[in-house]
Coordinates of C-alpha atoms in Angstrom, one line a residue:
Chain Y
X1073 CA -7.8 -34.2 46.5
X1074 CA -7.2 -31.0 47.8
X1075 CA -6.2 -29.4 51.1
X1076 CA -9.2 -29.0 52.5
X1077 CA -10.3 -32.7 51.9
X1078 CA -7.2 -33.9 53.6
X1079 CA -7.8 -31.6 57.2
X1080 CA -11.6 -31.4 57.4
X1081 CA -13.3 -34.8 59.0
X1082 CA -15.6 -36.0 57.0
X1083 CA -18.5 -38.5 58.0
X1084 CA -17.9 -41.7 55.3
X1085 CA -18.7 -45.3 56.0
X1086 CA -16.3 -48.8 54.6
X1087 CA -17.1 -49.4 51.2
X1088 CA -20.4 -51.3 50.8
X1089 CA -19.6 -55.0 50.6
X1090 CA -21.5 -55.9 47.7
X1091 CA -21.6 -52.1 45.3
X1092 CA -18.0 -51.3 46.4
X1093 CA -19.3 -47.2 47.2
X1094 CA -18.9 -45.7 50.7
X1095 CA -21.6 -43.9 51.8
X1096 CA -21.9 -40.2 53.2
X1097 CA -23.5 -38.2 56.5
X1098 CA -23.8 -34.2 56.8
X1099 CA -25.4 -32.8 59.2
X1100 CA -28.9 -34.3 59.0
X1101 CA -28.4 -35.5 55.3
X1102 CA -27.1 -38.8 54.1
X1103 CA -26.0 -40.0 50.9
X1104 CA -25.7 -43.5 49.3
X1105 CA -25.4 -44.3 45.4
X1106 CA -26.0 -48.0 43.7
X1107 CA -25.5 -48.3 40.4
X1108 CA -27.9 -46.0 38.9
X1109 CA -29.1 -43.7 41.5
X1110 CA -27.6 -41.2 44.2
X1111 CA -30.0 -41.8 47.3
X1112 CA -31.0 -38.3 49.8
X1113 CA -32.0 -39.1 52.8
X1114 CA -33.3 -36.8 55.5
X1115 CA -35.7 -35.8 58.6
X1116 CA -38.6 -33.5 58.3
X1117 CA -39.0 -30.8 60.6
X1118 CA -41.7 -33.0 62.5
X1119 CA -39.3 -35.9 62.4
X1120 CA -40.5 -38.2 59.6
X1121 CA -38.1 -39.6 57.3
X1122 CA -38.0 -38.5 53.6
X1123 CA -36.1 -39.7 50.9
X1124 CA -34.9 -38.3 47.3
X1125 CA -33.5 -40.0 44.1
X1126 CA -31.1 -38.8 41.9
X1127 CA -29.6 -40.6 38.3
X1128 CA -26.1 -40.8 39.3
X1129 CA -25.0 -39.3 35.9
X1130 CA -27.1 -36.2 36.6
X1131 CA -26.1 -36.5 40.1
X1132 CA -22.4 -36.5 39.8
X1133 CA -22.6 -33.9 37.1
X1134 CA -24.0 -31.3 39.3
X1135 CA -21.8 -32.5 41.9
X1136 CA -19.0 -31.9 39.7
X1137 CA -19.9 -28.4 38.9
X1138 CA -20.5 -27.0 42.3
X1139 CA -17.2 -28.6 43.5
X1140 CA -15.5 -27.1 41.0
X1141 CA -17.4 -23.6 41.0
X1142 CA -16.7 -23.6 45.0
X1143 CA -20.7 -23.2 45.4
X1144 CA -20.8 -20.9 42.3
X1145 CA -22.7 -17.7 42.4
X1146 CA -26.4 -18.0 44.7
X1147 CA -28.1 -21.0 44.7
X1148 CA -26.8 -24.4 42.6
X1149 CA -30.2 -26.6 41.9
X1150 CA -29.1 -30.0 41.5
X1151 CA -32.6 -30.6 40.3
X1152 CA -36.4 -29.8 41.6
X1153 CA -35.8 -30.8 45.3
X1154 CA -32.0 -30.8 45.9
X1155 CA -28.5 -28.1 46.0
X1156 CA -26.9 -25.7 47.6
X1157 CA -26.9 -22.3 48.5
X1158 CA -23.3 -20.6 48.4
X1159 CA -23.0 -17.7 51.5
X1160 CA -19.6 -17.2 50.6
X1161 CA -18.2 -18.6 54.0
X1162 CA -20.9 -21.0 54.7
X1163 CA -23.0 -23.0 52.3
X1164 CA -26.9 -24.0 52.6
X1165 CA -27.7 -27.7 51.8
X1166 CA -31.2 -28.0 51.1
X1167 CA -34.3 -30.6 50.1
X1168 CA -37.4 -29.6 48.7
X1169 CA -36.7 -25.7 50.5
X1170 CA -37.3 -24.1 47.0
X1171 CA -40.3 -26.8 45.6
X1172 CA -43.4 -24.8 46.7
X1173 CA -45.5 -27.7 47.4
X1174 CA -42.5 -29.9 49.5
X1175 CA -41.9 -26.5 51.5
X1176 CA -46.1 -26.2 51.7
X1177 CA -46.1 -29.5 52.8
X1178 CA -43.2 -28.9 55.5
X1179 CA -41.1 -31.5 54.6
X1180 CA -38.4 -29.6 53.6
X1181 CA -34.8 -29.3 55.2
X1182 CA -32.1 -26.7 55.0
X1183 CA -29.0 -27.2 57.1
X1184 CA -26.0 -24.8 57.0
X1185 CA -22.2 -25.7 56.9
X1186 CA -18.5 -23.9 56.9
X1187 CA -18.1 -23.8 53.5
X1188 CA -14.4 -26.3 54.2
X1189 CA -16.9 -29.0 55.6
X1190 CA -19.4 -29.2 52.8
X1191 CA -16.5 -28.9 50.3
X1192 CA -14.5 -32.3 52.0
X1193 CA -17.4 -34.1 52.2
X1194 CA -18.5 -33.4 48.1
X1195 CA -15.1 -33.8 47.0
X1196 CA -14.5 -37.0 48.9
X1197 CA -18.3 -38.0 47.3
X1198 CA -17.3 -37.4 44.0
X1199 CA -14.0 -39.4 44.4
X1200 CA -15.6 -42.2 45.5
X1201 CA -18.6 -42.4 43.1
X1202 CA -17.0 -41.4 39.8
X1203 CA -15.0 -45.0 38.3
X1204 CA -12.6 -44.8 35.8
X1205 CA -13.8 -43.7 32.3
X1206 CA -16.6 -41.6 33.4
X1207 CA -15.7 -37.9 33.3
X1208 CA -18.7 -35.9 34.9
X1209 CA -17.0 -32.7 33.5
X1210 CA -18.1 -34.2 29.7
X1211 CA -20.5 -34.3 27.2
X1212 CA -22.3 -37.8 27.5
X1213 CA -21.2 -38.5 23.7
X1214 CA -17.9 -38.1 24.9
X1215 CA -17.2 -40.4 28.4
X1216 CA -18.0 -44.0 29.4
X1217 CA -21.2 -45.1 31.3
X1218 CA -21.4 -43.6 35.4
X1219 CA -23.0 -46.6 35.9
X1220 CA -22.4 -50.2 37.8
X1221 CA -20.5 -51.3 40.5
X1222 CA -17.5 -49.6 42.0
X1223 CA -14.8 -49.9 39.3
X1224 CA -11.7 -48.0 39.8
X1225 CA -11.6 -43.8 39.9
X1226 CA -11.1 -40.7 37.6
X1227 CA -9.3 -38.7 40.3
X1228 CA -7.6 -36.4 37.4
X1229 CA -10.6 -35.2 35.5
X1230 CA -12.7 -34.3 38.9
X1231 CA -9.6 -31.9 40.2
X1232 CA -8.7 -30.0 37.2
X1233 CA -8.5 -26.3 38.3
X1234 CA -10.7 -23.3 37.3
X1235 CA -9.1 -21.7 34.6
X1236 CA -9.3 -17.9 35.6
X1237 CA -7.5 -14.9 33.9
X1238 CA -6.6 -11.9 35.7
X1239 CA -6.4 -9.6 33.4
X1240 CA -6.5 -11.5 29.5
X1241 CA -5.8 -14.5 28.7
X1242 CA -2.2 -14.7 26.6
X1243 CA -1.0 -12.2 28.5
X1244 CA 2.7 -12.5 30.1
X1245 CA 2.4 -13.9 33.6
X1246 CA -1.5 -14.8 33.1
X1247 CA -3.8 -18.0 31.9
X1248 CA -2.0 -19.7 28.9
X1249 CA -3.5 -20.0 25.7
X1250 CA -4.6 -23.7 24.8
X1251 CA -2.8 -25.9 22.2
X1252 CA -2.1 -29.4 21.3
X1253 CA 1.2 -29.3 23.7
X1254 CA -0.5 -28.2 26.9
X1255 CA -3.4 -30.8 26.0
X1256 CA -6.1 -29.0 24.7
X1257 CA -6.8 -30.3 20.8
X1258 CA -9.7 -28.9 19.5
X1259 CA -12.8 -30.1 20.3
X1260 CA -14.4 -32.8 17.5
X1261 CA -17.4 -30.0 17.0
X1262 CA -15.3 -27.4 16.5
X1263 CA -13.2 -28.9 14.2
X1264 CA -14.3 -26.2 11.7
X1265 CA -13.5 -23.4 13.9
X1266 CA -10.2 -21.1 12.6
X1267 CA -6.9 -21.2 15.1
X1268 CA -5.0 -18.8 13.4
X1269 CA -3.9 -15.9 15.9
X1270 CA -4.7 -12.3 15.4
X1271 CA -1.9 -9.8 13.6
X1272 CA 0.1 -8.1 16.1
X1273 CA 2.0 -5.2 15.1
X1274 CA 3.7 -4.1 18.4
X1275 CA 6.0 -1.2 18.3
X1276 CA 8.7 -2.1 20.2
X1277 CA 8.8 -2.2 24.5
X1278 CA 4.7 -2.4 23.2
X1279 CA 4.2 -6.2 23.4
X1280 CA 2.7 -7.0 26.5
X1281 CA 0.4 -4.5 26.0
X1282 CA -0.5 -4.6 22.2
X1283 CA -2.5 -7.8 22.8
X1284 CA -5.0 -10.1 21.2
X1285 CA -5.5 -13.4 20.6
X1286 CA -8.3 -15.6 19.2
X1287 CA -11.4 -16.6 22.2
X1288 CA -13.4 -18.5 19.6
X1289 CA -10.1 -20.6 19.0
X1290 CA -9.3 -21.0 23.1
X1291 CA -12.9 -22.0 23.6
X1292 CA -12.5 -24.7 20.7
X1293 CA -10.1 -26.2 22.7
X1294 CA -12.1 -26.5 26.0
X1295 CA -11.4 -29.7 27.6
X1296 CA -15.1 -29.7 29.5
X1297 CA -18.8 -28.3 29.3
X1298 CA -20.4 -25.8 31.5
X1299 CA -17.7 -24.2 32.9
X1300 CA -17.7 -20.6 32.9
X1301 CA -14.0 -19.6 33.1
X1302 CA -12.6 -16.0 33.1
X1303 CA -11.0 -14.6 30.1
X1304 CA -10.9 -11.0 30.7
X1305 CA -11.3 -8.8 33.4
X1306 CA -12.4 -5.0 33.9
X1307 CA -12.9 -4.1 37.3
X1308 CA -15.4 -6.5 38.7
X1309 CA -17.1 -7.3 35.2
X1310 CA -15.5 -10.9 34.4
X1311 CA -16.2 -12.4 30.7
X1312 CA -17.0 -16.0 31.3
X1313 CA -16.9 -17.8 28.3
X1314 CA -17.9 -21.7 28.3
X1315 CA -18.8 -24.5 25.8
X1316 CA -21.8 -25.9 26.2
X1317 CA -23.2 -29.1 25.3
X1318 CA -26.3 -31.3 26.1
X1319 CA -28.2 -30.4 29.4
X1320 CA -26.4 -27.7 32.2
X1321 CA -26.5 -30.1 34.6
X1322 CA -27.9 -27.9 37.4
X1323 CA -30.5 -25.3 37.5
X1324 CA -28.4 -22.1 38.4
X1325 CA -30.6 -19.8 40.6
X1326 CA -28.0 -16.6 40.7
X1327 CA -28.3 -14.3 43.6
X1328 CA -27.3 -11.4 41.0
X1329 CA -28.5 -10.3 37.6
X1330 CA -26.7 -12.2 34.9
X1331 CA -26.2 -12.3 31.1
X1332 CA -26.0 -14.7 28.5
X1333 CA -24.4 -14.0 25.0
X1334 CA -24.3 -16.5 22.5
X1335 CA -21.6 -16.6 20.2
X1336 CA -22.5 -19.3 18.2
X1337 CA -25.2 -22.6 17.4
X1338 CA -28.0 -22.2 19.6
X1339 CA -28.8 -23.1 23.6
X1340 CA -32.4 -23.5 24.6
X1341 CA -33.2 -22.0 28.6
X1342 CA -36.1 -22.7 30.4
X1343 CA -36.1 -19.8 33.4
X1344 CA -38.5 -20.5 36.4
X1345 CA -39.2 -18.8 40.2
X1346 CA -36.1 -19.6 41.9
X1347 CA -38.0 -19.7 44.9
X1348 CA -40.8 -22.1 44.2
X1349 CA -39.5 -23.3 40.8
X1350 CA -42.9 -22.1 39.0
X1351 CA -42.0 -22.3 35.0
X1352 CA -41.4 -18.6 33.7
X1353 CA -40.5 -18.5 30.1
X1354 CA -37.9 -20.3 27.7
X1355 CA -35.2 -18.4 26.3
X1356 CA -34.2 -19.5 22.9
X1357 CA -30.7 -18.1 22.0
X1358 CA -29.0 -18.4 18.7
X1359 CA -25.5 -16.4 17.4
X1360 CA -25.2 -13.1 18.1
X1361 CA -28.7 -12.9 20.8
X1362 CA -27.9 -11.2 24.1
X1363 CA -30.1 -12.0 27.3
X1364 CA -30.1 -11.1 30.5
X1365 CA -31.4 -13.9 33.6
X1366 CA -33.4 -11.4 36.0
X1367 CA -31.9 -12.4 39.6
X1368 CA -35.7 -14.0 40.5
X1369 CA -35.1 -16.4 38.2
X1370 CA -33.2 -20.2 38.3
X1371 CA -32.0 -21.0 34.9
X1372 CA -31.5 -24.5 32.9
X1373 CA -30.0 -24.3 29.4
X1374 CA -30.1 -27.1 26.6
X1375 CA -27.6 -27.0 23.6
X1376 CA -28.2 -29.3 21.1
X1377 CA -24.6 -28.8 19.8
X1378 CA -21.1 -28.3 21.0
X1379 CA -21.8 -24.5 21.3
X1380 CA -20.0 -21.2 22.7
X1381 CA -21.7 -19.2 25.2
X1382 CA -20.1 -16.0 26.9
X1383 CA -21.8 -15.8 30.5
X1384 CA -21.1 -12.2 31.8
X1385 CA -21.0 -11.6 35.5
X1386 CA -20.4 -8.5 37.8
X1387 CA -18.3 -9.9 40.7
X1388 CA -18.7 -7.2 43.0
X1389 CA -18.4 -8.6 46.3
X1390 CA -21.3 -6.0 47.6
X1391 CA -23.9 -6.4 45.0
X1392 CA -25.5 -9.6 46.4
X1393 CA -26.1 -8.0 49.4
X1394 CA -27.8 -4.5 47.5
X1395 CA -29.7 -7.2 45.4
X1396 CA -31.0 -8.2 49.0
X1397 CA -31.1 -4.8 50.7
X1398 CA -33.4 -3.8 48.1
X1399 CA -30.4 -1.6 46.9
X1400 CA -30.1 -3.0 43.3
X1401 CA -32.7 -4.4 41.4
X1402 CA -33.3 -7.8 40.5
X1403 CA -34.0 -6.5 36.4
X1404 CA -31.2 -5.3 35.1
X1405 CA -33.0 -2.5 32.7
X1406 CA -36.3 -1.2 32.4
X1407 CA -38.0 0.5 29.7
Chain P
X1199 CA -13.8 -36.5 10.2
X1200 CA -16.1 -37.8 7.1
X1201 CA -18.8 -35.4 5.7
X1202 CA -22.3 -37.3 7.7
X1203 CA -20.5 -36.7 11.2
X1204 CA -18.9 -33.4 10.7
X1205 CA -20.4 -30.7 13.0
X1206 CA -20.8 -27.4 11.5
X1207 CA -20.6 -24.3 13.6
X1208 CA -23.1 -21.5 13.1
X1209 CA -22.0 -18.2 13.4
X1210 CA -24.0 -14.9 13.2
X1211 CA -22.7 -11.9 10.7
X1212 CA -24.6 -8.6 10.0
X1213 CA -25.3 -10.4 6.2
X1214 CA -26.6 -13.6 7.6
X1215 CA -28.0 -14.2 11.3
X1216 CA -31.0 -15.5 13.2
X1217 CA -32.6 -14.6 15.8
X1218 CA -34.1 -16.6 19.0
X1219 CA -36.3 -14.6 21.4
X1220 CA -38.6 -15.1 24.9
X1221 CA -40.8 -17.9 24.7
X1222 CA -43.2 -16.4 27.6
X1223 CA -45.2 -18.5 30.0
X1224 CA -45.7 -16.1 33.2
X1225 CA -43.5 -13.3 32.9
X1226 CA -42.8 -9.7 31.5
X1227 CA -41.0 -10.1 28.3
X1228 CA -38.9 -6.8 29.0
X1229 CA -36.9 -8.4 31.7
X1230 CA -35.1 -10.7 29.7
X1231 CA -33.7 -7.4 27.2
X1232 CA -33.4 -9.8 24.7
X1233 CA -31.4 -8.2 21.5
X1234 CA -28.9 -9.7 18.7
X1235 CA -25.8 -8.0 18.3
X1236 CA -25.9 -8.0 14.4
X1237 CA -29.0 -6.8 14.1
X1238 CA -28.4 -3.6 16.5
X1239 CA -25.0 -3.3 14.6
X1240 CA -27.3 -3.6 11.1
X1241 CA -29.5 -0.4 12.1
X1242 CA -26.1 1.6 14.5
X1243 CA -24.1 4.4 12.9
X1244 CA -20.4 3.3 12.5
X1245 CA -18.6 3.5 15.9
X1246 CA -22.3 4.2 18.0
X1247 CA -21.9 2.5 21.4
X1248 CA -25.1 0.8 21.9
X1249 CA -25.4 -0.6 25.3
X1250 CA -26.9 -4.1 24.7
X1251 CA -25.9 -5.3 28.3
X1252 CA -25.7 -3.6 31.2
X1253 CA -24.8 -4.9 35.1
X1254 CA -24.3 -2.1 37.2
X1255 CA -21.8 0.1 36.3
X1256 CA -21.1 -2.5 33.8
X1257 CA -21.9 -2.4 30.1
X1258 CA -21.7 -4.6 27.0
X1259 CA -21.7 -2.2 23.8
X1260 CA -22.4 -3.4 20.0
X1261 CA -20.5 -1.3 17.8
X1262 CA -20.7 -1.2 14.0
X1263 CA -17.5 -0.9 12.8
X1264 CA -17.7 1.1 9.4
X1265 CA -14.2 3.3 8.0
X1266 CA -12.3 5.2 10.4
X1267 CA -13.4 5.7 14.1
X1268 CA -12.3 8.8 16.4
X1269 CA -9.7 8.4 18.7
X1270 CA -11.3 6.4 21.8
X1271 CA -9.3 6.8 25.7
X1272 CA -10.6 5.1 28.8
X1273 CA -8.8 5.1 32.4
X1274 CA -9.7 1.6 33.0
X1275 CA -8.7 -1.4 30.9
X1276 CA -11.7 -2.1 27.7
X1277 CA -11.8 -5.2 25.5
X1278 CA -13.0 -5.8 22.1
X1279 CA -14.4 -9.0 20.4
X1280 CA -14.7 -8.8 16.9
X1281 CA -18.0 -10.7 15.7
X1282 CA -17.9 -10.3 12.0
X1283 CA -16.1 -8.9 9.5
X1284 CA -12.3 -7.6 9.8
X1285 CA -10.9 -5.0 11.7
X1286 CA -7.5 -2.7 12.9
X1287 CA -7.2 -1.5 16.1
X1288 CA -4.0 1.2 16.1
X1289 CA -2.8 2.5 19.8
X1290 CA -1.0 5.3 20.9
X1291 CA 0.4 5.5 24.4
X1292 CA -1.1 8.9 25.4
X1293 CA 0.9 11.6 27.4
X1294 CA -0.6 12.1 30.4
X1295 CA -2.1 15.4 29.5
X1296 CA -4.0 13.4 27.4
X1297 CA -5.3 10.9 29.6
X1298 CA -8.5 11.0 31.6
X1299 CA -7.8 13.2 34.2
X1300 CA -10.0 10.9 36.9
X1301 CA -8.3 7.6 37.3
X1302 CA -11.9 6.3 38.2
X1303 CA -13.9 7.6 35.6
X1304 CA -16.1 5.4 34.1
X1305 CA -16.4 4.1 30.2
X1306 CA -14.5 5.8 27.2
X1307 CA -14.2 9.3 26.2
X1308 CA -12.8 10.9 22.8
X1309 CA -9.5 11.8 22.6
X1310 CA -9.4 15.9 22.5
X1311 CA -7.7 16.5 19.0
X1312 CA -5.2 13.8 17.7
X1313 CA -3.1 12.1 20.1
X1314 CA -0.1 12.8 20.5
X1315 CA 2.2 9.8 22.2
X1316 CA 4.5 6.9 21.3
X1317 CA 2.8 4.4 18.3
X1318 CA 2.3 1.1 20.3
X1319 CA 1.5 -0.9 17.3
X1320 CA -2.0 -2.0 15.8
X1321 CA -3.7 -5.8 15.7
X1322 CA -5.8 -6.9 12.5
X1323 CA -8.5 -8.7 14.4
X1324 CA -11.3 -11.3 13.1
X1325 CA -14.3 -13.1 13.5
X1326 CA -13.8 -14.7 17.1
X1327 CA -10.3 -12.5 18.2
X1328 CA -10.6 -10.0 21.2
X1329 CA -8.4 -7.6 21.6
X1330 CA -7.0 -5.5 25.1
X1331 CA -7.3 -2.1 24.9
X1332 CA -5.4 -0.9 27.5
X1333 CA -5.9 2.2 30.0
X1334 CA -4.7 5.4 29.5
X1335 CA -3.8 4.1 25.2
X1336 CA -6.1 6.1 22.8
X1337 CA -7.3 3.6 20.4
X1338 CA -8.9 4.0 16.5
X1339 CA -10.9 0.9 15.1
X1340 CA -10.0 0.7 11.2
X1341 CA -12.8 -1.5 9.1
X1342 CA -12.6 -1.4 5.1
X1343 CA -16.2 -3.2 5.3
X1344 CA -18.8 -3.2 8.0
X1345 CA -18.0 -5.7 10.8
X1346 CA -19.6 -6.1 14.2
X1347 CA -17.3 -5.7 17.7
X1348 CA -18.7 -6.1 21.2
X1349 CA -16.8 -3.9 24.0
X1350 CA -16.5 -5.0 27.6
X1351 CA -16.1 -1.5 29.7
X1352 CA -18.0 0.6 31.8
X1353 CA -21.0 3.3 30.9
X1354 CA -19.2 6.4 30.4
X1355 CA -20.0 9.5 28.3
X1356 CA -20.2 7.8 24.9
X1357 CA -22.6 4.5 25.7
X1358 CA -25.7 5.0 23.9
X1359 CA -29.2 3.3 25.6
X1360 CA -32.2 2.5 23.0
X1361 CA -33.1 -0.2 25.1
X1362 CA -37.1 0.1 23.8
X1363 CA -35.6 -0.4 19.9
X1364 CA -33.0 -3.3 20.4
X1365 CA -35.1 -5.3 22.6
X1366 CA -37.9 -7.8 22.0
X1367 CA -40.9 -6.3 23.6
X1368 CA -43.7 -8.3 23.1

């Protein structure tokens, strides 16, 4: 685990005797899994208890991304009733906040953390609940069963690090390009993609800067799903490609317009009010279709196959806060 | 891999693509600016920069890339992904007469006559390769056939907006 697991106290009981799992407290939220489900727990406002249940594949999926995203952009729905909101030096952890008839009903909760105390206590969650042979970071064709008693741990595959370019990928001194070596084969749905490089032609004292190389190739070889990593950089506009396959395993309510360009197969989206999760429209993308995700929208995608999808972000460190200053709009164009 | 499990990957080209679009259930259709880069670049001039996303100062441009383009400058870094098709991208490192005089201008501008400058060298770049093109270079795109690119840069002088004719509207 990383630093911040290994300074910040984190609130974790023995392992149970019986399901082997330790179980978690946060602020007013606790968290237990068996073997199928993650269990929520929490107080209302009024003081009644109220619970929530999770699968623990879907639950340790979305756990997964949010670890590794470090909160992400805006708000990460683990499903209807449960995520986080990222602050950028604190983090919301919520129940029912964003369900219209839970928060109707006032039996929501929304507690706020330092973002280094939320993060210990996930990571530590996701060490302790993910065995051996399940890899939350995979398609479900591709790892074992999340299921069952405590049996061993997959420490390796929940810490892998965001792979982010600062400039291009290939590029002297930035992210690699994948291969066999470094241990990225080519994905078994891709295995009909081309690898063969571009034609560079430099001049000489022109090769670092005479520069290509092939994305659709360094996307084959993506290791995991639903993981937007940067390949290329101008100013704050950050290409993010991912591949995607099966369900996004949260419901991504941005705090900032974003936009979706799929380069090849086909993802299905279903967009909803990211404040009361009322159903909007589905977006159905196939190659070459561009879309952008208004910022009042939380968005779920479904990809039938292994596909590539370039997620586009501005990464201006202001433009949240003109989004909520009324500043900058939540639609990106309008005409 | 035997032929009943082998996954094929679809890919879009200006000869052969399908398009999705906005399933509505409670929204305006508009504020998705849902477009397909293949058909924009099938109705574009060669070398047009249509806008086809935009964040900000941000853009996305389809560009059909048809012949010989003019000579392209930007003072910030651009990138180009070629979609379809085949094409040469040829630099020159520009003298600084040549350059955009505003380090933070925004987006590409045409090089003023031909550039004159050290050759860098040229890339042959297909389906699925993206290529830098660095600041302060001027760069020409080189296609024998139509093929499709998409830039990653900034609006500047050149970006074209037909937002009302690339996007689903209804």
């Amino acid at each position: 685990m990383n630093a911040i697991a290994d300074t910040v106290p984190v609130q974790a009981t023995e392992p149970h005797a019986t399901l082997g799992y330790r179980a978690f407290q946060l602020g007013g939220f606790s968290f237990r899994r068996d073997e199928y489900f993650a269990h929520i727990g929490w107080t209302t406002a009024d003081g009644r208890p109220l619970s929530h249940t999770m699968d623990i594949g879907a639950f340790l999926r979305a756990l997964m991304r949010d670890v590794a995203w470090g909160f992400f952009y805006g708000g990460v729905n683990f499903d209807h009733v449960f995520g986080t909101t990222n602050h950028y030096k604190t983090v919301d952890l919520y129940a029912g906040r964003f369900n219209a008839t839970m928060k109707a009903a006032g039996v929501d909760r929304l507690e706020n953390f330092p973002t280094p105390q939320i993060a210990a206590t996930f990571e530590q969650m996701l060490d302790d609940w993910t065995n051996a042979g399940f890899d939350p970071f995979a398609a479900p064709q591709e790892t074992g069963s999340p299921y069952g008693r405590k049996n061993g741990s997959n420490t390796a595959k929940i810490t892998r690090a965001r792979e982010l370019a600062t400039r291009c990928v290939g590029l002297k001194g930035d992210l690699d390009l994948r291969s066999d070596e470094r241990g990225a084969p080519v994905n078994r749905a891709f295995a009909d993609v081309p690898q063969e490089q571009p034609e560079l032609h430099p001049e000489p004292g022109f090769e670092n800067e005479v520069h290509a190389f092939n994305l659709f190739g360094f996307l084959s070889r993506s290791q995991v799903t639903w993981n937007p990593s940067f390949t290329s950089v101008v100013k704050h506009s950050y290409m993010c490609p991912t591949t995607e396959e099966h369900i996004l395993p949260i419901i991504h309510a941005n705090d900032r317009v974003e936009w979706f360009f799929q380069m090849c197969d086909e993802i299905h989206w279903d967009c909803a009010d990211k404040t009361t999760g009322k159903p909007l429209a589905r977006v159905i993308m196939k190659a070459g279709d561009m879309a952008a995700m208004p910022a009042y929208c939380r968005h779920q995608g479904y990809s039938p196959k292994r596909s590539m999808l370039l997620v586009w972000e501005n990464g201006s460190p202001s433009l949240v806060y003109e989004i909520q200053r009324g500043e900058s709009p939540e639609v990106p164009v309008v005409f | 891999m035997s032929a009943d499990t082998a996954y094929t990957t679809v890919f879009g080209s200006l000869d052969r693509y399908e398009k999705g679009g906005v399933q509505v259930i409670d929204d305006r259709v508009t504020n998705y600016a849902f477009s397909n880069c293949f058909e924009i670049a099938s109705k574009a001039a060669p070398y047009e920069r249509v806008v086809f996303g935009q964040n900000q100062i941000y853009v996305l441009e389809t560009v059909r890339a048809e012949g010989v383009s003019p000579w392209f400058t930007c003072a910030h870094d651009e990138f180009a992904l070629c979609m379809d098709g085949e094409v040469e991208v040829h630099l020159v490192k520009l003298e600084a007469e040549q350059t955009v005089p505003d380090a933070e201008h925004n987006g590409a501008v045409l090089v003023k006559g031909e550039p004159r400058g050290a050759k860098m060298g040229w890339m042959r770049l297909r389906r699925g390769h993206q290529a830098l093109l660095p600041k302060n270079a001027a760069y020409q795109f080189r296609a024998a056939r139509p093929s499709v690119l998409v830039l990653q840069t900034c609006k500047g002088d050149l970006s074209v907006e037909r937002w009302a004719e690339i996007c689903q509207t209804a």
